[in-house]
mmCIF file of C-alpha atoms in Angstrom:
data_model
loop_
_atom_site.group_PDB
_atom_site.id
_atom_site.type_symbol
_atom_site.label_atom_id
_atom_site.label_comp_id
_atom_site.label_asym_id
_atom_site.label_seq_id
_atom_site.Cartn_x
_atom_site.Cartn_y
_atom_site.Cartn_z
ATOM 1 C CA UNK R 1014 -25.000 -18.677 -19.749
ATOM 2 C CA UNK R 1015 -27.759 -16.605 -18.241
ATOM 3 C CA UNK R 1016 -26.577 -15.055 -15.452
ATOM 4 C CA UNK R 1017 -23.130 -14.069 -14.544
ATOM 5 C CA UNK R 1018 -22.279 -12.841 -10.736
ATOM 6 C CA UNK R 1019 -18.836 -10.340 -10.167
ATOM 7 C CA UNK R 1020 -17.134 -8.323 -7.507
ATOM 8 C CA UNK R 1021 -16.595 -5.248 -8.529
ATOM 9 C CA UNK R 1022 -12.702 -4.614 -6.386
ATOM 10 C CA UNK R 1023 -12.250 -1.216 -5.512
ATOM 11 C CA UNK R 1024 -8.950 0.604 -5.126
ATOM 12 C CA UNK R 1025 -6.641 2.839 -3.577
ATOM 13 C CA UNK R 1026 -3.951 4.641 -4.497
ATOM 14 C CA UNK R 1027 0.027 3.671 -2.731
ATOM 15 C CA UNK R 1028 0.899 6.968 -4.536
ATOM 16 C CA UNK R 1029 -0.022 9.927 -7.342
ATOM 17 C CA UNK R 1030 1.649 12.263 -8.759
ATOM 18 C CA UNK R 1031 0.677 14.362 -11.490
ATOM 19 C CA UNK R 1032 3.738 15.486 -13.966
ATOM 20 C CA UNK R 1033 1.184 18.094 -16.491
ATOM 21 C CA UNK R 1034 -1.827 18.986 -18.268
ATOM 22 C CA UNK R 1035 -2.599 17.974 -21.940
ATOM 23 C CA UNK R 1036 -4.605 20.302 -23.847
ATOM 24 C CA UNK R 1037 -7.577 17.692 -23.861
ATOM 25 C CA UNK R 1038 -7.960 18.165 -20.367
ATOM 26 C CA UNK R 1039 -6.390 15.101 -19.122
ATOM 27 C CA UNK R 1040 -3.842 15.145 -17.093
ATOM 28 C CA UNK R 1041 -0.278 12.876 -17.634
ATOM 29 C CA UNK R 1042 0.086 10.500 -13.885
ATOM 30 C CA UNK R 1043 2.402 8.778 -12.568
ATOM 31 C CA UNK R 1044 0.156 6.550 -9.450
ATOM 32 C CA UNK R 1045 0.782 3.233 -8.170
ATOM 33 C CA UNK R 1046 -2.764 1.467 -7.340
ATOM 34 C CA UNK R 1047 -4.141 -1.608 -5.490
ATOM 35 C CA UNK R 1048 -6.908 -3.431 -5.399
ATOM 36 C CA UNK R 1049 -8.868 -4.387 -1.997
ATOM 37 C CA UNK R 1050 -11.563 -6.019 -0.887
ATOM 38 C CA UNK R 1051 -14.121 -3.923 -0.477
ATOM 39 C CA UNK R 1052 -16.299 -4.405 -3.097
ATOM 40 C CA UNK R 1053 -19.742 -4.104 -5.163
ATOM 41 C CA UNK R 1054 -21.835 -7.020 -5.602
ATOM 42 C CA UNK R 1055 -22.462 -7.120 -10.125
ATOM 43 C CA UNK R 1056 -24.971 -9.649 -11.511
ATOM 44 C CA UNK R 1057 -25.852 -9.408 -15.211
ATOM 45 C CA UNK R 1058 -28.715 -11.233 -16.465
ATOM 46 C CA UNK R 1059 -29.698 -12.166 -20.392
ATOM 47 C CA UNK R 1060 -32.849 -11.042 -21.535
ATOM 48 C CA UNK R 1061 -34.860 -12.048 -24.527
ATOM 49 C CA UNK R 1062 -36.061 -8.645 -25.366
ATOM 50 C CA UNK R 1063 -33.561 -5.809 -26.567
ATOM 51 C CA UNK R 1064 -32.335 -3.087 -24.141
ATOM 52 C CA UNK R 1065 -30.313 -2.470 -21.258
ATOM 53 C CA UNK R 1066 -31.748 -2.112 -17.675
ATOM 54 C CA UNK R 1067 -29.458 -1.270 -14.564
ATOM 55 C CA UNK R 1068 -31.391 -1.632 -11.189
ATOM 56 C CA UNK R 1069 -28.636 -0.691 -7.931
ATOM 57 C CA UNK R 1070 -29.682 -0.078 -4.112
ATOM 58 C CA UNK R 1071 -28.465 2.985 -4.295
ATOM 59 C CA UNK R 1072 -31.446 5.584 -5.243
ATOM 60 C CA UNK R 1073 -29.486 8.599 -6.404
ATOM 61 C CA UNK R 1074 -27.101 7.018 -8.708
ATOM 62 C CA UNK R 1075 -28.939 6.980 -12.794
ATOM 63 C CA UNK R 1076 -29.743 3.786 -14.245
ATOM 64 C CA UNK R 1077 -29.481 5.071 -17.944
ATOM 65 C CA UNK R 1078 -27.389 5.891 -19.872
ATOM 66 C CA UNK R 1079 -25.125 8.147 -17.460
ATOM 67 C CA UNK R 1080 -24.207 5.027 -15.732
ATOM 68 C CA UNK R 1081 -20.558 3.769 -16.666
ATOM 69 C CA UNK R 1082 -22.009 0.205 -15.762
ATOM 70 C CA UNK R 1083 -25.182 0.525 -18.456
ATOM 71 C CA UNK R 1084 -22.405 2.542 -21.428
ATOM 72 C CA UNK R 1085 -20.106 -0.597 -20.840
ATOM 73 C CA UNK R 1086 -22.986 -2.949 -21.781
ATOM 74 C CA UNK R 1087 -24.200 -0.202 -24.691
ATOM 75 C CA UNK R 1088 -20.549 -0.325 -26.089
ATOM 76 C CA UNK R 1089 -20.329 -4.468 -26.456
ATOM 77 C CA UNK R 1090 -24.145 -4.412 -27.280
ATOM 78 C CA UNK R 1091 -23.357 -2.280 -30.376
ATOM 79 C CA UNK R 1092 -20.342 -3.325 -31.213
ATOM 80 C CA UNK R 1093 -21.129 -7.026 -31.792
ATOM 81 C CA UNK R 1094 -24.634 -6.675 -32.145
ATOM 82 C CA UNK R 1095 -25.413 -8.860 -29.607
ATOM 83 C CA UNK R 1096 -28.790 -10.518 -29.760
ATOM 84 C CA UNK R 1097 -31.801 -9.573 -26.781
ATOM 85 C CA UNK R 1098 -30.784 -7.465 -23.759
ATOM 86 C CA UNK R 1099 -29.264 -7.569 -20.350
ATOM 87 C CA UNK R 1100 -30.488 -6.464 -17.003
ATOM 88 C CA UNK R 1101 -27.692 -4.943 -14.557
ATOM 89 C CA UNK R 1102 -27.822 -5.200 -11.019
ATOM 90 C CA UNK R 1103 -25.186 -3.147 -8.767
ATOM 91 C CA UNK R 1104 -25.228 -3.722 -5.217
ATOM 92 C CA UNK R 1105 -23.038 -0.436 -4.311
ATOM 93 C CA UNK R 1106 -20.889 -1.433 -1.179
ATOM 94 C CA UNK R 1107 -17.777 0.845 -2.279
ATOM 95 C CA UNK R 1108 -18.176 4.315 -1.455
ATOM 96 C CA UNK R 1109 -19.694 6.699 -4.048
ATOM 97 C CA UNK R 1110 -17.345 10.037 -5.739
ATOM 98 C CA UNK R 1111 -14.795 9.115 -3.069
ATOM 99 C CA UNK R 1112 -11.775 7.902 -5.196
ATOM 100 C CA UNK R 1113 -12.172 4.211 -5.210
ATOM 101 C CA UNK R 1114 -12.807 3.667 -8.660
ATOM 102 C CA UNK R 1115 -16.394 2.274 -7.816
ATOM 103 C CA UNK R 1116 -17.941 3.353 -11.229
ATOM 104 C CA UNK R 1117 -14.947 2.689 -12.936
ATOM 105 C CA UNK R 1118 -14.692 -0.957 -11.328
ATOM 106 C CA UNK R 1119 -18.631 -1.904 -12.126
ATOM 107 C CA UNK R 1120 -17.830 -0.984 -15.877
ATOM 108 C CA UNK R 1121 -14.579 -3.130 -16.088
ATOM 109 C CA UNK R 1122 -16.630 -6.170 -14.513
ATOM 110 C CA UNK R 1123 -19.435 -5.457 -16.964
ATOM 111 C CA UNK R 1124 -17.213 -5.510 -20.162
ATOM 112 C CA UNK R 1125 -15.566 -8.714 -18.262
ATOM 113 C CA UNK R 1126 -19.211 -10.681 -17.318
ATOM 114 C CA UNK R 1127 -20.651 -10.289 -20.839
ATOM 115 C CA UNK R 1128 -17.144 -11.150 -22.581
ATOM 116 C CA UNK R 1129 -17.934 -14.370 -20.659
ATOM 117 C CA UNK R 1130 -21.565 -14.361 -21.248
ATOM 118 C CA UNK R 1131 -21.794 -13.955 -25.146
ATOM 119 C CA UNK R 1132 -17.920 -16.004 -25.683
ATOM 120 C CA UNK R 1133 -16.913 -12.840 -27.299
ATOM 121 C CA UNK R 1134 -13.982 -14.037 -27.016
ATOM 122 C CA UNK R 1135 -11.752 -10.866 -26.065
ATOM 123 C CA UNK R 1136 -8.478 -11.167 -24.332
ATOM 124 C CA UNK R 1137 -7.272 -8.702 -21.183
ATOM 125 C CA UNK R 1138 -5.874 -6.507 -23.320
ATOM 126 C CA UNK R 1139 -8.880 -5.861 -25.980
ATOM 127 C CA UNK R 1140 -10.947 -5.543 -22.938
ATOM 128 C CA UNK R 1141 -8.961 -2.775 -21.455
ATOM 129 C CA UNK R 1142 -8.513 -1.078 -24.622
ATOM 130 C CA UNK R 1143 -12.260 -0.990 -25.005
ATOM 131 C CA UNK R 1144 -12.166 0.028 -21.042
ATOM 132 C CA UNK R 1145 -9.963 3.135 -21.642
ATOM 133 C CA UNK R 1146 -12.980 4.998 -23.673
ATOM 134 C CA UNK R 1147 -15.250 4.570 -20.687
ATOM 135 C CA UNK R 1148 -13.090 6.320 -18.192
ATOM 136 C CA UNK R 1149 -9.193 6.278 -17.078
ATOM 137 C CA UNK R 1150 -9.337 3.763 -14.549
ATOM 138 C CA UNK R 1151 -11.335 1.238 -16.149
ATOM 139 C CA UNK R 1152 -8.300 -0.965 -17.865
ATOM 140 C CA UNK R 1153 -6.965 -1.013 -14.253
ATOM 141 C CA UNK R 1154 -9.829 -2.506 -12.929
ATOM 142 C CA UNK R 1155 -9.765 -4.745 -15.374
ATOM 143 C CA UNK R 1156 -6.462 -5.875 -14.454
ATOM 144 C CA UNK R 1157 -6.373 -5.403 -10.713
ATOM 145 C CA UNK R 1158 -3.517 -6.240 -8.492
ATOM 146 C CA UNK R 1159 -0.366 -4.048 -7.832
ATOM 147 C CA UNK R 1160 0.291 -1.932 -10.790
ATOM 148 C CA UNK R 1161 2.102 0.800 -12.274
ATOM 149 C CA UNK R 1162 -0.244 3.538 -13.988
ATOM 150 C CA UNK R 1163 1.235 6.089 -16.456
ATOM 151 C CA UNK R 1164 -0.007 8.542 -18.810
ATOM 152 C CA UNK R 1165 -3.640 9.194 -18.164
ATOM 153 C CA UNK R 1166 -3.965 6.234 -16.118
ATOM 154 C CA UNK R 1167 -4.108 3.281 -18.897
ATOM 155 C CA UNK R 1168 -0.149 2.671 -19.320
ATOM 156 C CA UNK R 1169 -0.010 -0.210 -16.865
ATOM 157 C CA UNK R 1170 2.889 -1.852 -15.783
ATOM 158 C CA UNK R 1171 2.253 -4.908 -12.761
ATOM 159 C CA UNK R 1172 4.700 -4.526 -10.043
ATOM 160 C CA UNK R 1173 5.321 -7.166 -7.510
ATOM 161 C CA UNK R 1174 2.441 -7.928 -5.118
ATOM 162 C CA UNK R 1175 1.952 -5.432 -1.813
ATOM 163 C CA UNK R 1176 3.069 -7.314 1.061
ATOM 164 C CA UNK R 1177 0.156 -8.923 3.243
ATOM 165 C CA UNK R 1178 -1.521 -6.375 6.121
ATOM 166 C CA UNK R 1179 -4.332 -4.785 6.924
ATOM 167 C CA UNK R 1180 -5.882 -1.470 5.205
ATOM 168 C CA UNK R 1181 -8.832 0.735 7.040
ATOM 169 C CA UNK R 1182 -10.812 2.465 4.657
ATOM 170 C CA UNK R 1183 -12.857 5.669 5.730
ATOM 171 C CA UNK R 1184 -15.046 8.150 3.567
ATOM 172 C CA UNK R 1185 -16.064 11.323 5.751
ATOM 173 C CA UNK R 1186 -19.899 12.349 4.686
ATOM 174 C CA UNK R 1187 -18.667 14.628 2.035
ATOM 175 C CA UNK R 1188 -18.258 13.872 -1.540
ATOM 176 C CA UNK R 1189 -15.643 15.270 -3.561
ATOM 177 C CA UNK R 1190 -15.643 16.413 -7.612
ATOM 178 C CA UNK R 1191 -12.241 15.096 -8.981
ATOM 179 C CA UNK R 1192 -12.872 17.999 -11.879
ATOM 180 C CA UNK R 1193 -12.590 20.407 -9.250
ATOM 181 C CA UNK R 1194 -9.760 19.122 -7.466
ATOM 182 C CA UNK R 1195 -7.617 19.177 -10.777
ATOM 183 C CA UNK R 1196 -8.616 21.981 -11.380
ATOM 184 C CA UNK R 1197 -7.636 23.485 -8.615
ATOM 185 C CA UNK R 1198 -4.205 21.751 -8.877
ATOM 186 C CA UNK R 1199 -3.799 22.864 -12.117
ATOM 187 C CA UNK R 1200 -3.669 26.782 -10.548
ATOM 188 C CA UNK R 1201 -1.332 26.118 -8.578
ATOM 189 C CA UNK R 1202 2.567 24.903 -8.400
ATOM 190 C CA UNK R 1203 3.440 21.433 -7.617
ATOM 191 C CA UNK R 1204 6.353 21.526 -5.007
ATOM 192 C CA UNK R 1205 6.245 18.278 -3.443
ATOM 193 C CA UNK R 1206 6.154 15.034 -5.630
ATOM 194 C CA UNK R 1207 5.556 11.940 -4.250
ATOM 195 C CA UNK R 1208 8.676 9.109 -4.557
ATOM 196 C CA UNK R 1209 7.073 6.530 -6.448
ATOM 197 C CA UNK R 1210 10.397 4.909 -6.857
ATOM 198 C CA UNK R 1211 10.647 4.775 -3.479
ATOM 199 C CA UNK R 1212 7.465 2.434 -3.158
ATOM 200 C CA UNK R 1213 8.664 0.419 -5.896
ATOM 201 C CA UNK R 1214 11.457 0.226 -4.095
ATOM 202 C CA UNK R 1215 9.617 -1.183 -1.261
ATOM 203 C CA UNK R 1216 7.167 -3.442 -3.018
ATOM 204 C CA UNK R 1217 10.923 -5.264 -4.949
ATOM 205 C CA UNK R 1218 12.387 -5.702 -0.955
ATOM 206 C CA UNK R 1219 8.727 -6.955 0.371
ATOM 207 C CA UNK R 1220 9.267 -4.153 2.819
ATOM 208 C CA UNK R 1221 6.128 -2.817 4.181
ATOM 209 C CA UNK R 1222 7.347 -0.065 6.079
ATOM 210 C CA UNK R 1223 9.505 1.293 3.614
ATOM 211 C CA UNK R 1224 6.829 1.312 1.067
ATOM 212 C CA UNK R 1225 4.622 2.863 3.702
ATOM 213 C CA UNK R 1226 7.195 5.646 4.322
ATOM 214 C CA UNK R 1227 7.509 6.854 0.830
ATOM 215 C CA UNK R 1228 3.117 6.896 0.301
ATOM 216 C CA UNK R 1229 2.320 10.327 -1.152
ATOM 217 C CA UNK R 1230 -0.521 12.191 -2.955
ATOM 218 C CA UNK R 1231 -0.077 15.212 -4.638
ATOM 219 C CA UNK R 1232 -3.505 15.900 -4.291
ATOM 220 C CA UNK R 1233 -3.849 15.619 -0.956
ATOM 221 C CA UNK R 1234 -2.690 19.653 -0.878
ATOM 222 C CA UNK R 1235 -5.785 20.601 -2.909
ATOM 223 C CA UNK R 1236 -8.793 18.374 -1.431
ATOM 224 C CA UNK R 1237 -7.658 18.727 2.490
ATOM 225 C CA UNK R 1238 -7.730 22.163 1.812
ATOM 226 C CA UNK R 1239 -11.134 22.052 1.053
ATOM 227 C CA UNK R 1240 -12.109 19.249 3.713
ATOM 228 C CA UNK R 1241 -9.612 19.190 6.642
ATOM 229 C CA UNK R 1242 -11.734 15.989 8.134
ATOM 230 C CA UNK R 1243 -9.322 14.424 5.611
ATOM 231 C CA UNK R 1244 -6.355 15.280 8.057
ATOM 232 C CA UNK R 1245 -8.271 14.508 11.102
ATOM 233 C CA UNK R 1246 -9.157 10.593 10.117
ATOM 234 C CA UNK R 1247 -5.503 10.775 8.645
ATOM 235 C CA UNK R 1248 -4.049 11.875 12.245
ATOM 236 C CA UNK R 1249 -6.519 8.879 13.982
ATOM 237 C CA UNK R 1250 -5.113 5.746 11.740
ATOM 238 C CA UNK R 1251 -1.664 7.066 12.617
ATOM 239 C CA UNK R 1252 -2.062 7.739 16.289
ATOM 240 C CA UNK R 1253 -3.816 3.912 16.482
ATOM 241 C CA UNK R 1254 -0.517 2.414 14.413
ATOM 242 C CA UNK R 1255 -0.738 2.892 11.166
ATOM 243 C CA UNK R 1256 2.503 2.726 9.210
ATOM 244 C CA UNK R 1257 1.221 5.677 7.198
ATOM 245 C CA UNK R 1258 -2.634 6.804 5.904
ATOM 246 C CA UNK R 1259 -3.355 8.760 2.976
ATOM 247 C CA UNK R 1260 -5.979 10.384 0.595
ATOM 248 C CA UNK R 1261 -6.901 7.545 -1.973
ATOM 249 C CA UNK R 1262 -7.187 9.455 -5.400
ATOM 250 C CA UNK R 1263 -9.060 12.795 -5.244
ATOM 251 C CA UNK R 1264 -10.638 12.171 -1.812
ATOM 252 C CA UNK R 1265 -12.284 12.267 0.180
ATOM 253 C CA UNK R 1266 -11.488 8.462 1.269
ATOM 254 C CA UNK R 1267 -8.502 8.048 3.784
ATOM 255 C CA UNK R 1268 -7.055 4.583 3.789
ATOM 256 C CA UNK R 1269 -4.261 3.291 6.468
ATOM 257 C CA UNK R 1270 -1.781 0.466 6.301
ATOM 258 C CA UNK R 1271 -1.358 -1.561 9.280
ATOM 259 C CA UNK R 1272 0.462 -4.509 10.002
ATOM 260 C CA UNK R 1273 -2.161 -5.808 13.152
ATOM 261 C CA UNK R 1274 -5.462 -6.339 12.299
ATOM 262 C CA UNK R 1275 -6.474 -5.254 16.368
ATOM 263 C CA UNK R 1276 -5.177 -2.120 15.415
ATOM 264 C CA UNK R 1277 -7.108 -1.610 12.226
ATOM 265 C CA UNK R 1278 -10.227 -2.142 14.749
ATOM 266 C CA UNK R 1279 -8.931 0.238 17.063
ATOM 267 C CA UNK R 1280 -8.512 2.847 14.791
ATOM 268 C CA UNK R 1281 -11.975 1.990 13.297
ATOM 269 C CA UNK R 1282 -13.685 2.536 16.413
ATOM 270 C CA UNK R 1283 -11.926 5.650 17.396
ATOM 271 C CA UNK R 1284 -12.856 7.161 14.076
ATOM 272 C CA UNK R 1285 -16.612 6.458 14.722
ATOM 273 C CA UNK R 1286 -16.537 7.124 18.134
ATOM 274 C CA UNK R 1287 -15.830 11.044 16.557
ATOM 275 C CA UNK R 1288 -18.165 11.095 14.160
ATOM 276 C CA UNK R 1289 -15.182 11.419 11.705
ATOM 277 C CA UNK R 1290 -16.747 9.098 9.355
ATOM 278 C CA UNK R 1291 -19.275 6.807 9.337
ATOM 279 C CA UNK R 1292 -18.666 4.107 6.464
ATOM 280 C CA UNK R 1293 -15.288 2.781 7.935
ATOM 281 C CA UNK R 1294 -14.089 -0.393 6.882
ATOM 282 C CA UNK R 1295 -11.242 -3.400 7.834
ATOM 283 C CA UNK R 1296 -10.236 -5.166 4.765
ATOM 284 C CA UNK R 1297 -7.129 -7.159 3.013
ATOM 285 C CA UNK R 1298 -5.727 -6.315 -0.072
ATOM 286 C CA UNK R 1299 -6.074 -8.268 -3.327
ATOM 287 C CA UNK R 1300 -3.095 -10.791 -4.417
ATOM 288 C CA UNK R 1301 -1.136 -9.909 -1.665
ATOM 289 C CA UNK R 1302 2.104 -11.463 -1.043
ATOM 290 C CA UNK R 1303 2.963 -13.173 1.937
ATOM 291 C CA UNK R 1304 5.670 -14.381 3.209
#
């Protein structure tokens, strides 16, 4: 196999909660994620001559080895002394530091296309325990789906699939430093906690609106502080019908569930029409269940 083509899911979060600080520096979750289709375009290529090369359309993002994408091939490269080189090519689509696990998505598809490409060999599980030393969210994105995150983010439990509907996905022309925002968290008291229970609840009946009801992020406090264009696309998808819209991870991306597509549109327009954002998209969510 020479060349090996991937989309790269992004996600959102249904809900996060953080329950404490370790003295590393992470910080013990409790977040339910999905998977959608927005997504970045990954191709790897063989080469004949050693090295890594990652080439992306995007001109401020590195190509060395401060990408996640390029470490994920360095780590395989290494560890099984794979023979030649690979060239990378990302073709970003999912917005950049806005909590969709874009970086953390291209790695998990990168330790996924060469598994394929050089029959390592390595199941799910051996991939995402590689994943976890990349970043937090990279056995996730490995897995995908409807899932259950604990710990720092790699203790994941699938749930049953998010019922079918429509999510809007907007990132306001800011970009947001999740150090920073737990940070900030940290120096401060929680007081609200999302009911994750509740949205399992939900996802177990198949009811939409109930797991729409109990959506929470316990970050939203910190980053909409700092940005309140967060509230202002939130307050849009909810005046156009969403059953609820939130802050997906650390911000600044608001996502919205809706159950009519029309809507979605609506809502989409409206929220360019302001100038509230300008990458706004309509998309479905991955594995969804329908009924």
């Amino acid at each position: 196999m020479k060349q090996i083509e991937l989309k790269a899911l992004a996600k959102i979060n249904l809900g996060l909660d953080v329950l404490g600080r370790r003295e590393n520096g992470y910080h013990d979750v409790r977040m339910i994620m999905q998977s959608v289709y927005l997504y970045d375009d990954v191709v790897i290529v063989r080469k004949d001559l050693p090295g890594i090369e990652v080439e992306t359309n995007l001109h401020f993002l590195p190509t060395d080895e401060n990408n996640i994408a390029y470490k994920a091939a360095a780590m395989l490269m290494e560890e099984f002394k794979l023979p030649g080189g690979v060239r990378i090519v990302l073709n970003k689509h999912i917005p950049v530091a806005a909590g969709m696990a874009g970086g953390s998505s291209n790695a998990a598809a990168v330790l996924f296309g060469m598994n394929k490409m050089f029959h390592l060999g390595l199941s799910q599980r051996s991939l995402m325990e590689r994943g976890v030393r990349l970043g937090a969210d990279v056995p996730y994105c490995i897995m995908r789906g409807t899932v259950l995150a604990e710990g720092i983010g790699e203790e994941l439990t699938t749930l049953l699939a998010l019922p079918a509907c429509t999510v809007l996905i907007a990132k306001p022309p800011i970009s947001v430093s999740t150090k920073v925002v737990y940070e900030a968290l940290d120096a401060k008291e929680i007081v609200d906690h999302p009911d994750i229970d509740g949205i399992i609840r939900g996802l177990e009946t198949g009811s939409l609106s109930e797991i729409a009801a109990h959506m929470g992020n316990v970050l939203e406090d910190v980053t909409i502080g700092m940005y309140p264009v967060i509230e202002k696309i939130k307050d849009e998808m909810k005046k156009a019908g969403a059953l609820n819209a939130m802050m997906s991870g650390s911000g600044p991306t608001v996502f919205g569930i809706f159950e009519s597509r029309a809507a979605a549109r609506r809502a989409q327009e409206q929220i360019r029409r302001k100038a509230l954002a300008k990458q706004v998209y309509v998309t479905n969510v991955h594995g969804a269940r329908r009924t």
